[in-house]
Amino acid sequence: MGFFIGGIQIMFGRKTLFTALLLAWVMPAWAQTLKATLPNGLQVIVREDHRAPVVMSQIWYRVGSVDEKVGKSGLSHALEHMMFKGTPNVPSGEFSRRVSAMGGVLNAYTSPTETVFHENAAKEHLPKLLEMEADRMVNLNFSNRDFNNEMKVIREERRQTVDDNPINNMYEQMLFRAYDKPSNRTAVIGHMRDLHGLKAADLRDWYKKWYAPNNATMVIVGDVNAQETLDLVKQKFAHIPAKKLPERQNLQEKEVKKAVSAHAYGNTQQPIMLLGYRVPHLRTINDTTPYALDMLATILGSHSASRFETNLVRGKQLALEMDSSYTIISRQPQMFHISAMPREGVSTAQLKAEIEAQIADIAQNGVSEAELQQARVIQESSLIFSRDSMANQAAWLGTLESNGFDFSQEDELYQRVLKVSAAEIQAAAKLLTPQREVYIVMYPHAMKQKRVAVRQK
């Protein structure tokens, strides 16, 4: 199980969402994809992939931390855990045990905007997998004892993955300072004070509000007949009634505000820094800036020949490591992230100035056609080596459908990114201004202790 912080999925690591698109794009001509919406509102997408006799099943519920209220953070992630705690038909722990007995694997994760459950098994087990998913969509029945035990697990998960993890800790602090609306500030895993206050009744109420066929998308990729699989999903889910869903919260925020900076002390041996810019994300397929921002992230820092790696890590040797990332599709406002760890003897202020100089150079002079072509090749190479993943195919289909796009647009999205011009990238770089900036530095605990000792003297 896992969760996201600041658009970053903790369980699977960090990458731009466009990478997921690349993993899914090129499919053989015989790979039919069908889509249907059941009368109860459940969206279903089935893609044939006959290269191996297996199937990937994912169900996407359109609910996450952005839907939560102040004081109740962590509801969606906690409920993700409790979805494995049983129904009258499948007792607590049995869901995982039965999938394992099939020789399959399963997991789940929560993001700011979705909660996703997925199973991978031999194709003959798909009817049983769908039967169990349909069962826990309506019949979840966890005990107070299971709830109390699982909350201990979740609080420990927060300690390990956020409180004691400097990178994730900084992402959480950045969200809090970047936005004004509580929904956009909320930690996916929940704030510790809220995790001590949640009750079993809170999760049961959350389940009743949001877990419904008209708030879900079922995605199936594998060695199946698309039409027969659509019929199978109808058989398993059509009897579940739709619900009246709560009104969604308004997540829109101003992107241009005053610059924000902060520092903290954490579990790190070297100072580390996170520089973020509030930027647009893709709202319609015809937007242009998000595609350019995605390519800008590739050019600046997401590969070994990027500007940061070439100029600041290996060139001037100012940093031990650097990265840039951007999520192109989401319901939530997004940031363009740059993370870096300075070399010993290099201050964070010096490295920040060098980063800003790299951005300013692109904003003023643009990028060369050769540099842009290299970025395109890197994107396409990722596709060639990664397109065999059924899980990533399903993840991209689910991402599109859960965020107001259609699976049929995946090819067009890919082509639009590859057609980004040097001029569009230059215009995107001009957006990375101090008025959009949030800057977080985390120092080692030892530095705080030294400063306290100096003041005491």
Short mmCIF file of C-alpha atoms in Angstrom, two decimals:
data_model
loop_
_atom_site.label_atom_id
_atom_site.label_comp_id
_atom_site.label_asym_id
_atom_site.label_seq_id
_atom_site.Cartn_x
_atom_site.Cartn_y
_atom_site.Cartn_z
CA MET A 1 0.00 0.00 0.00
CA GLY A 2 1.16 3.52 -0.60
CA PHE A 3 0.30 7.16 -0.92
CA PHE A 4 1.35 10.36 -2.66
CA ILE A 5 2.90 13.56 -1.36
CA GLY A 6 2.92 16.61 -3.56
CA GLY A 7 2.11 14.56 -6.66
CA ILE A 8 4.80 12.02 -5.81
CA GLN A 9 3.80 8.43 -5.24
CA ILE A 10 5.77 7.25 -2.24
CA MET A 11 5.40 3.54 -2.89
CA PHE A 12 6.68 3.60 -6.46
CA GLY A 13 9.08 6.55 -6.46
CA ARG A 14 9.20 9.80 -8.34
CA LYS A 15 8.74 10.54 -12.04
CA THR A 16 6.77 12.88 -14.26
CA LEU A 17 3.29 11.73 -15.11
CA PHE A 18 4.19 11.95 -18.80
CA THR A 19 6.56 9.04 -18.22
CA ALA A 20 3.49 6.95 -17.38
CA LEU A 21 1.99 8.04 -20.68
CA LEU A 22 5.11 6.87 -22.47
CA LEU A 23 4.90 3.48 -20.81
CA ALA A 24 1.45 2.96 -22.23
CA TRP A 25 1.41 4.57 -25.64
CA VAL A 26 2.58 2.26 -28.42
CA MET A 27 0.52 -0.91 -28.62
CA PRO A 28 0.29 -3.56 -31.33
CA ALA A 29 -2.45 -3.07 -33.89
CA TRP A 30 -4.36 -6.09 -32.58
CA ALA A 31 -4.67 -4.63 -29.07
CA GLN A 32 -8.32 -3.60 -29.01
CA THR A 33 -9.49 -1.16 -26.35
CA LEU A 34 -13.18 -0.82 -25.49
CA LYS A 35 -14.95 1.54 -23.12
CA ALA A 36 -18.43 1.45 -21.64
CA THR A 37 -20.38 3.17 -18.88
CA LEU A 38 -22.78 0.98 -16.95
CA PRO A 39 -26.28 2.31 -16.10
CA ASN A 40 -25.10 2.78 -12.50
CA GLY A 41 -22.30 5.09 -13.65
CA LEU A 42 -19.32 2.73 -13.43
CA GLN A 43 -16.82 3.48 -16.19
CA VAL A 44 -15.13 0.41 -17.65
CA ILE A 45 -12.11 0.29 -19.95
CA VAL A 46 -10.72 -2.98 -21.28
CA ARG A 47 -7.53 -3.24 -23.32
CA GLU A 48 -6.42 -6.47 -24.94
CA ASP A 49 -2.75 -7.40 -24.57
CA HIS A 50 -2.17 -11.03 -25.56
CA ARG A 51 1.58 -11.20 -24.99
CA ALA A 52 1.21 -13.17 -21.76
CA PRO A 53 -1.69 -15.15 -20.21
CA VAL A 54 -2.17 -12.66 -17.37
CA VAL A 55 -4.45 -9.76 -16.53
CA MET A 56 -4.12 -6.50 -14.60
CA SER A 57 -7.26 -5.21 -12.91
CA GLN A 58 -7.41 -1.72 -11.40
CA ILE A 59 -10.32 0.11 -9.85
CA TRP A 60 -9.98 3.87 -9.43
CA TYR A 61 -12.15 5.71 -6.91
CA ARG A 62 -12.17 9.46 -7.49
CA VAL A 63 -11.55 10.45 -3.90
CA GLY A 64 -8.37 11.50 -2.13
CA SER A 65 -6.94 13.97 0.33
CA VAL A 66 -8.21 17.02 -1.58
CA ASP A 67 -11.75 15.92 -0.72
CA GLU A 68 -11.09 15.90 3.04
CA LYS A 69 -11.90 18.56 5.64
CA VAL A 70 -9.70 20.27 8.21
CA GLY A 71 -9.11 17.98 11.18
CA LYS A 72 -9.92 14.84 9.19
CA SER A 73 -6.79 14.49 7.07
CA GLY A 74 -5.79 10.94 6.20
CA LEU A 75 -9.34 9.64 5.83
CA SER A 76 -8.92 8.41 2.26
CA HIS A 77 -5.60 6.69 2.93
CA ALA A 78 -6.86 5.08 6.14
CA LEU A 79 -9.92 3.76 4.31
CA GLU A 80 -7.63 2.29 1.65
CA HIS A 81 -6.06 0.19 4.40
CA MET A 82 -9.44 -0.81 5.83
CA MET A 83 -10.70 -2.03 2.45
CA PHE A 84 -8.67 -5.19 3.13
CA LYS A 85 -10.36 -5.79 6.49
CA GLY A 86 -13.28 -7.81 5.31
CA THR A 87 -16.88 -8.22 4.30
CA PRO A 88 -19.40 -10.88 5.39
CA ASN A 89 -18.38 -12.85 2.30
CA VAL A 90 -14.61 -12.27 2.49
CA PRO A 91 -13.41 -12.02 6.11
CA SER A 92 -10.57 -9.77 7.25
CA GLY A 93 -7.28 -10.71 5.59
CA GLU A 94 -8.95 -13.12 3.16
CA PHE A 95 -8.82 -10.81 0.14
CA SER A 96 -5.02 -10.79 0.14
CA ARG A 97 -4.78 -14.47 1.02
CA ARG A 98 -7.08 -15.49 -1.85
CA VAL A 99 -5.19 -13.41 -4.41
CA SER A 100 -1.93 -14.94 -3.20
CA ALA A 101 -3.45 -18.42 -3.51
CA MET A 102 -4.15 -17.61 -7.16
CA GLY A 103 -0.46 -16.88 -7.62
CA GLY A 104 -1.34 -13.21 -8.02
CA VAL A 105 -0.13 -9.99 -6.46
CA LEU A 106 -2.11 -7.00 -5.24
CA ASN A 107 -1.64 -3.57 -3.77
CA ALA A 108 -3.28 -0.17 -3.40
CA TYR A 109 -2.36 3.48 -3.10
CA THR A 110 -3.93 6.82 -2.30
CA SER A 111 -3.10 10.11 -4.02
CA PRO A 112 -4.47 13.60 -3.46
CA THR A 113 -7.22 12.86 -5.99
CA GLU A 114 -7.73 9.07 -6.26
CA THR A 115 -7.66 5.82 -4.33
CA VAL A 116 -6.61 2.87 -6.49
CA PHE A 117 -6.73 -0.90 -5.90
CA HIS A 118 -5.02 -3.29 -8.29
CA GLU A 119 -4.48 -7.02 -8.79
CA ASN A 120 -2.34 -8.94 -11.25
CA ALA A 121 -3.01 -12.65 -11.81
CA ALA A 122 -3.46 -15.36 -14.40
CA LYS A 123 -6.34 -14.47 -16.69
CA GLU A 124 -8.58 -17.34 -15.56
CA HIS A 125 -8.88 -15.70 -12.13
CA LEU A 126 -10.38 -12.44 -13.43
CA PRO A 127 -14.03 -13.42 -12.67
CA LYS A 128 -13.15 -14.08 -9.02
CA LEU A 129 -11.11 -10.89 -8.74
CA LEU A 130 -14.01 -8.83 -10.06
CA GLU A 131 -16.44 -10.60 -7.77
CA MET A 132 -14.36 -9.69 -4.72
CA GLU A 133 -13.93 -6.06 -5.86
CA ALA A 134 -17.67 -5.70 -6.38
CA ASP A 135 -18.27 -7.22 -2.95
CA ARG A 136 -16.07 -4.74 -1.09
CA MET A 137 -17.50 -1.80 -3.03
CA VAL A 138 -20.75 -2.25 -1.07
CA ASN A 139 -20.22 -4.70 1.80
CA LEU A 140 -17.17 -3.47 3.70
CA ASN A 141 -17.63 -4.40 7.37
CA PHE A 142 -14.45 -3.83 9.39
CA SER A 143 -14.41 -4.09 13.16
CA ASN A 144 -13.40 -1.39 15.64
CA ARG A 145 -10.57 -3.66 16.75
CA ASP A 146 -9.21 -3.92 13.19
CA PHE A 147 -9.53 -0.16 12.84
CA ASN A 148 -7.58 0.56 16.02
CA ASN A 149 -4.84 -1.88 15.08
CA GLU A 150 -4.52 -0.48 11.56
CA MET A 151 -4.31 3.11 12.77
CA LYS A 152 -1.22 2.12 14.75
CA VAL A 153 0.26 0.82 11.49
CA ILE A 154 -0.62 4.04 9.66
CA ARG A 155 0.87 6.27 12.36
CA GLU A 156 4.08 4.26 12.16
CA GLU A 157 3.96 4.52 8.37
CA ARG A 158 3.80 8.30 8.73
CA ARG A 159 6.82 8.33 11.07
CA GLN A 160 8.90 6.29 8.67
CA THR A 161 7.87 7.81 5.34
CA VAL A 162 7.31 11.46 6.29
CA ASP A 163 8.58 12.47 9.72
CA ASP A 164 11.88 10.58 9.34
CA ASN A 165 12.18 11.03 5.57
CA PRO A 166 13.66 14.45 4.74
CA ILE A 167 12.54 14.58 1.11
CA ASN A 168 8.93 13.67 1.84
CA ASN A 169 8.91 15.93 4.87
CA MET A 170 9.95 18.85 2.67
CA TYR A 171 7.27 18.07 0.09
CA GLU A 172 4.64 18.16 2.81
CA GLN A 173 5.97 21.50 4.09
CA MET A 174 6.02 22.88 0.56
CA LEU A 175 2.36 22.04 -0.01
CA PHE A 176 1.42 23.76 3.24
CA ARG A 177 3.20 26.96 2.20
CA ALA A 178 2.33 26.92 -1.50
CA TYR A 179 -1.44 27.04 -1.19
CA ASP A 180 -4.12 28.83 0.79
CA LYS A 181 -6.95 26.30 0.61
CA PRO A 182 -6.80 23.51 3.22
CA SER A 183 -7.73 20.91 0.60
CA ASN A 184 -4.53 21.61 -1.34
CA ARG A 185 -2.40 21.66 1.81
CA THR A 186 -3.56 18.34 3.23
CA ALA A 187 -1.08 15.49 3.69
CA VAL A 188 -2.29 12.35 1.91
CA ILE A 189 -1.26 10.09 4.78
CA GLY A 190 -2.73 12.58 7.25
CA HIS A 191 -1.23 14.82 9.91
CA MET A 192 -0.26 12.98 13.06
CA ARG A 193 -2.67 14.91 15.28
CA ASP A 194 -5.54 13.90 12.95
CA LEU A 195 -4.40 10.27 12.82
CA HIS A 196 -4.78 10.15 16.60
CA GLY A 197 -8.26 11.65 16.35
CA LEU A 198 -9.89 9.64 13.54
CA LYS A 199 -12.65 7.25 14.56
CA ALA A 200 -13.91 4.10 12.91
CA ALA A 201 -17.21 5.90 12.32
CA ASP A 202 -15.38 8.58 10.31
CA LEU A 203 -14.09 5.96 7.88
CA ARG A 204 -17.44 4.20 7.62
CA ASP A 205 -19.09 7.51 6.77
CA TRP A 206 -16.36 8.29 4.18
CA TYR A 207 -16.92 4.88 2.62
CA LYS A 208 -20.68 5.44 2.37
CA LYS A 209 -20.19 8.84 0.73
CA TRP A 210 -17.57 8.09 -1.91
CA TYR A 211 -17.36 4.37 -2.66
CA ALA A 212 -19.93 4.01 -5.39
CA PRO A 213 -19.94 2.79 -9.01
CA ASN A 214 -20.62 6.32 -10.30
CA ASN A 215 -17.43 7.49 -8.59
CA ALA A 216 -15.21 4.73 -9.98
CA THR A 217 -13.41 3.57 -13.11
CA MET A 218 -12.56 -0.10 -13.68
CA VAL A 219 -9.53 -0.63 -15.94
CA ILE A 220 -8.54 -4.10 -17.18
CA VAL A 221 -5.50 -4.82 -19.35
CA GLY A 222 -4.40 -8.29 -20.36
CA ASP A 223 -4.94 -11.49 -22.28
CA VAL A 224 -8.70 -11.11 -22.55
CA ASN A 225 -11.43 -10.62 -25.11
CA ALA A 226 -12.47 -6.99 -24.68
CA GLN A 227 -16.19 -7.41 -25.35
CA GLU A 228 -16.50 -10.55 -23.25
CA THR A 229 -14.71 -8.80 -20.40
CA LEU A 230 -17.04 -5.80 -20.59
CA ASP A 231 -19.94 -8.23 -20.29
CA LEU A 232 -18.25 -9.88 -17.31
CA VAL A 233 -17.84 -6.55 -15.50
CA LYS A 234 -21.51 -5.77 -16.14
CA GLN A 235 -22.43 -9.13 -14.65
CA LYS A 236 -20.44 -8.47 -11.48
CA PHE A 237 -21.15 -4.75 -10.92
CA ALA A 238 -24.44 -3.79 -12.64
CA HIS A 239 -26.55 -4.60 -9.56
CA ILE A 240 -24.75 -2.04 -7.37
CA PRO A 241 -26.81 1.17 -7.13
CA ALA A 242 -25.39 4.61 -7.84
CA LYS A 243 -25.20 7.18 -5.05
CA LYS A 244 -25.65 10.92 -4.82
CA LEU A 245 -22.09 12.08 -4.38
CA PRO A 246 -21.00 15.00 -2.19
CA GLU A 247 -20.20 18.27 -3.90
CA ARG A 248 -16.56 18.57 -4.88
CA GLN A 249 -14.44 21.25 -3.27
CA ASN A 250 -13.15 24.14 -5.35
CA LEU A 251 -9.40 23.54 -5.68
CA GLN A 252 -8.47 26.52 -7.83
CA GLU A 253 -5.70 28.73 -6.46
CA LYS A 254 -3.79 31.79 -7.58
CA GLU A 255 -0.48 30.80 -9.12
CA VAL A 256 1.15 34.22 -8.83
CA LYS A 257 1.69 35.30 -5.22
CA LYS A 258 4.67 36.44 -3.19
CA ALA A 259 7.70 34.19 -2.86
CA VAL A 260 7.73 31.90 0.18
CA SER A 261 10.73 30.35 1.90
CA ALA A 262 11.27 28.27 5.03
CA HIS A 263 13.82 26.01 6.65
CA ALA A 264 13.61 22.99 8.92
CA TYR A 265 15.84 20.39 10.55
CA GLY A 266 15.54 16.70 9.82
CA ASN A 267 17.05 13.28 9.38
CA THR A 268 19.72 14.14 6.82
CA GLN A 269 23.51 14.22 6.80
CA GLN A 270 23.70 17.00 4.20
CA PRO A 271 21.51 20.06 3.71
CA ILE A 272 18.91 19.44 1.00
CA MET A 273 16.68 21.87 -0.82
CA LEU A 274 13.38 21.85 -2.65
CA LEU A 275 12.44 24.64 -5.03
CA GLY A 276 8.90 24.70 -6.37
CA TYR A 277 6.94 26.95 -8.72
CA ARG A 278 3.15 27.15 -8.90
CA VAL A 279 2.37 26.49 -12.58
CA PRO A 280 -0.60 25.46 -14.74
CA HIS A 281 -1.55 21.82 -15.29
CA LEU A 282 -3.47 20.33 -18.20
CA ARG A 283 -7.17 21.18 -18.11
CA THR A 284 -8.04 20.55 -21.76
CA ILE A 285 -6.19 18.71 -24.49
CA ASN A 286 -5.68 22.00 -26.35
CA ASP A 287 -3.66 23.66 -23.58
CA THR A 288 -0.07 24.30 -24.62
CA THR A 289 1.90 25.40 -21.55
CA PRO A 290 1.68 22.10 -19.62
CA TYR A 291 3.26 20.16 -22.50
CA ALA A 292 6.12 22.65 -22.59
CA LEU A 293 6.58 22.44 -18.80
CA ASP A 294 6.81 18.67 -19.05
CA MET A 295 9.54 18.89 -21.67
CA LEU A 296 11.29 21.62 -19.67
CA ALA A 297 11.47 19.24 -16.69
CA THR A 298 13.18 16.68 -18.93
CA ILE A 299 15.69 19.19 -20.26
CA LEU A 300 16.56 20.65 -16.87
CA GLY A 301 16.98 17.66 -14.66
CA SER A 302 15.33 14.32 -15.23
CA HIS A 303 18.15 12.43 -17.01
CA SER A 304 21.92 12.01 -16.97
CA ALA A 305 22.51 14.45 -19.85
CA SER A 306 20.20 17.16 -18.49
CA ARG A 307 21.37 20.72 -17.86
CA PHE A 308 21.52 20.30 -14.10
CA GLU A 309 23.50 17.08 -14.32
CA THR A 310 25.85 18.37 -17.01
CA ASN A 311 26.43 21.88 -15.70
CA LEU A 312 25.98 21.74 -11.93
CA VAL A 313 26.59 18.14 -10.83
CA ARG A 314 29.45 17.08 -13.14
CA GLY A 315 30.45 20.49 -14.50
CA LYS A 316 30.81 22.95 -11.64
CA GLN A 317 30.46 20.10 -9.12
CA LEU A 318 28.14 22.11 -6.92
CA ALA A 319 25.65 19.35 -6.16
CA LEU A 320 25.71 15.67 -5.29
CA GLU A 321 22.39 15.08 -6.98
CA MET A 322 19.58 17.07 -8.62
CA ASP A 323 16.23 16.36 -10.19
CA SER A 324 13.25 18.15 -11.71
CA SER A 325 9.67 16.89 -11.98
CA TYR A 326 6.23 18.01 -13.03
CA THR A 327 2.82 16.31 -13.06
CA ILE A 328 0.93 17.27 -16.19
CA ILE A 329 -2.53 15.86 -15.32
CA SER A 330 -4.35 16.17 -11.99
CA ARG A 331 -7.47 17.62 -10.39
CA GLN A 332 -5.20 19.41 -7.91
CA PRO A 333 -3.05 22.49 -8.66
CA GLN A 334 0.50 21.48 -9.53
CA MET A 335 4.05 22.67 -8.97
CA PHE A 336 7.22 22.43 -11.00
CA HIS A 337 9.68 20.82 -8.55
CA ILE A 338 13.46 21.01 -8.40
CA SER A 339 15.25 19.07 -5.67
CA ALA A 340 18.98 19.22 -4.94
CA MET A 341 21.66 18.27 -2.44
CA PRO A 342 24.68 20.61 -2.42
CA ARG A 343 28.20 19.24 -2.20
CA GLU A 344 30.04 19.79 1.07
CA GLY A 345 31.27 23.36 1.21
CA VAL A 346 28.56 24.63 -1.17
CA SER A 347 25.75 26.61 0.43
CA THR A 348 22.12 26.10 -0.48
CA ALA A 349 21.94 29.79 -1.38
CA GLN A 350 24.79 29.38 -3.86
CA LEU A 351 23.21 26.33 -5.46
CA LYS A 352 19.81 28.04 -5.63
CA ALA A 353 21.38 30.97 -7.46
CA GLU A 354 22.98 28.58 -9.97
CA ILE A 355 19.64 26.81 -10.52
CA GLU A 356 17.94 30.13 -11.15
CA ALA A 357 20.71 31.04 -13.59
CA GLN A 358 20.06 27.86 -15.58
CA ILE A 359 16.34 28.66 -15.73
CA ALA A 360 17.04 32.30 -16.65
CA ASP A 361 19.31 31.19 -19.49
CA ILE A 362 16.51 29.16 -21.04
CA ALA A 363 14.02 31.98 -20.43
CA GLN A 364 16.33 34.44 -22.19
CA ASN A 365 18.07 32.33 -24.84
CA GLY A 366 15.84 29.28 -25.23
CA VAL A 367 17.11 25.79 -25.99
CA SER A 368 18.87 24.52 -29.09
CA GLU A 369 17.17 22.23 -31.56
CA ALA A 370 19.80 19.60 -30.75
CA GLU A 371 18.97 19.81 -27.03
CA LEU A 372 15.27 19.56 -27.74
CA GLN A 373 15.80 16.58 -30.02
CA GLN A 374 17.83 14.86 -27.32
CA ALA A 375 14.95 15.28 -24.89
CA ARG A 376 12.56 13.78 -27.44
CA VAL A 377 14.86 10.79 -27.94
CA ILE A 378 15.07 10.25 -24.19
CA GLN A 379 11.27 10.24 -23.93
CA GLU A 380 10.90 7.82 -26.82
CA SER A 381 13.65 5.55 -25.49
CA SER A 382 11.78 5.29 -22.19
CA LEU A 383 8.77 4.15 -24.16
CA ILE A 384 10.65 1.47 -26.08
CA PHE A 385 12.07 -0.12 -22.93
CA SER A 386 8.95 0.22 -20.78
CA ARG A 387 5.87 -0.37 -22.93
CA ASP A 388 5.56 -4.04 -21.92
CA SER A 389 4.07 -3.14 -18.55
CA MET A 390 0.36 -3.92 -18.27
CA ALA A 391 0.29 -2.12 -14.93
CA ASN A 392 1.50 1.13 -16.48
CA GLN A 393 -0.90 0.83 -19.39
CA ALA A 394 -3.76 0.50 -16.93
CA ALA A 395 -2.42 3.33 -14.76
CA TRP A 396 -2.34 5.73 -17.67
CA LEU A 397 -5.86 4.81 -18.80
CA GLY A 398 -7.11 5.30 -15.25
CA THR A 399 -5.32 8.64 -14.94
CA LEU A 400 -6.91 9.98 -18.09
CA GLU A 401 -10.42 8.87 -17.25
CA SER A 402 -10.25 10.01 -13.61
CA ASN A 403 -9.19 13.52 -14.59
CA GLY A 404 -11.74 14.39 -17.23
CA PHE A 405 -9.94 13.09 -20.32
CA ASP A 406 -10.70 10.10 -22.54
CA PHE A 407 -8.47 7.07 -23.10
CA SER A 408 -8.67 7.72 -26.84
CA GLN A 409 -6.66 10.91 -26.31
CA GLU A 410 -3.50 9.17 -25.10
CA ASP A 411 -1.89 9.16 -28.55
CA GLU A 412 -2.70 12.82 -29.11
CA LEU A 413 -1.26 13.77 -25.73
CA TYR A 414 1.94 11.94 -26.55
CA GLN A 415 2.24 13.62 -29.94
CA ARG A 416 1.59 17.06 -28.46
CA VAL A 417 4.46 16.67 -26.00
CA LEU A 418 6.86 15.56 -28.74
CA LYS A 419 5.81 18.52 -30.91
CA VAL A 420 6.63 21.11 -28.25
CA SER A 421 8.81 23.81 -29.82
CA ALA A 422 11.89 25.54 -28.47
CA ALA A 423 9.90 28.78 -28.30
CA GLU A 424 7.21 27.13 -26.16
CA ILE A 425 9.85 25.79 -23.76
CA GLN A 426 11.37 29.25 -23.51
CA ALA A 427 7.94 30.68 -22.67
CA ALA A 428 7.44 27.96 -20.02
CA ALA A 429 10.79 28.82 -18.40
CA LYS A 430 9.63 32.43 -18.10
CA LEU A 431 6.88 31.22 -15.75
CA LEU A 432 9.41 30.07 -13.15
CA THR A 433 9.56 33.43 -11.38
CA PRO A 434 9.94 34.45 -7.72
CA GLN A 435 6.23 35.33 -7.61
CA ARG A 436 5.43 31.64 -8.12
CA GLU A 437 8.21 30.31 -5.90
CA VAL A 438 8.19 28.19 -2.74
CA TYR A 439 11.63 27.35 -1.36
CA ILE A 440 12.31 24.84 1.43
CA VAL A 441 15.70 23.94 2.93
CA MET A 442 16.23 21.09 5.37
CA TYR A 443 19.38 21.05 7.50
CA PRO A 444 20.76 18.16 9.56
CA HIS A 445 19.63 17.98 13.19
CA ALA A 446 23.27 18.42 14.17
CA MET A 447 23.32 21.94 12.69
CA LYS A 448 20.41 22.98 14.90
CA GLN A 449 22.21 21.63 17.95
CA LYS A 450 25.34 23.60 17.03
CA ARG A 451 23.37 26.81 16.61
CA VAL A 452 21.67 26.32 19.97
CA ALA A 453 25.07 25.76 21.59
CA VAL A 454 26.44 28.96 20.02
CA ARG A 455 23.48 31.03 21.27
CA GLN A 456 23.88 29.61 24.78
CA LYS A 457 27.50 30.72 24.85
#
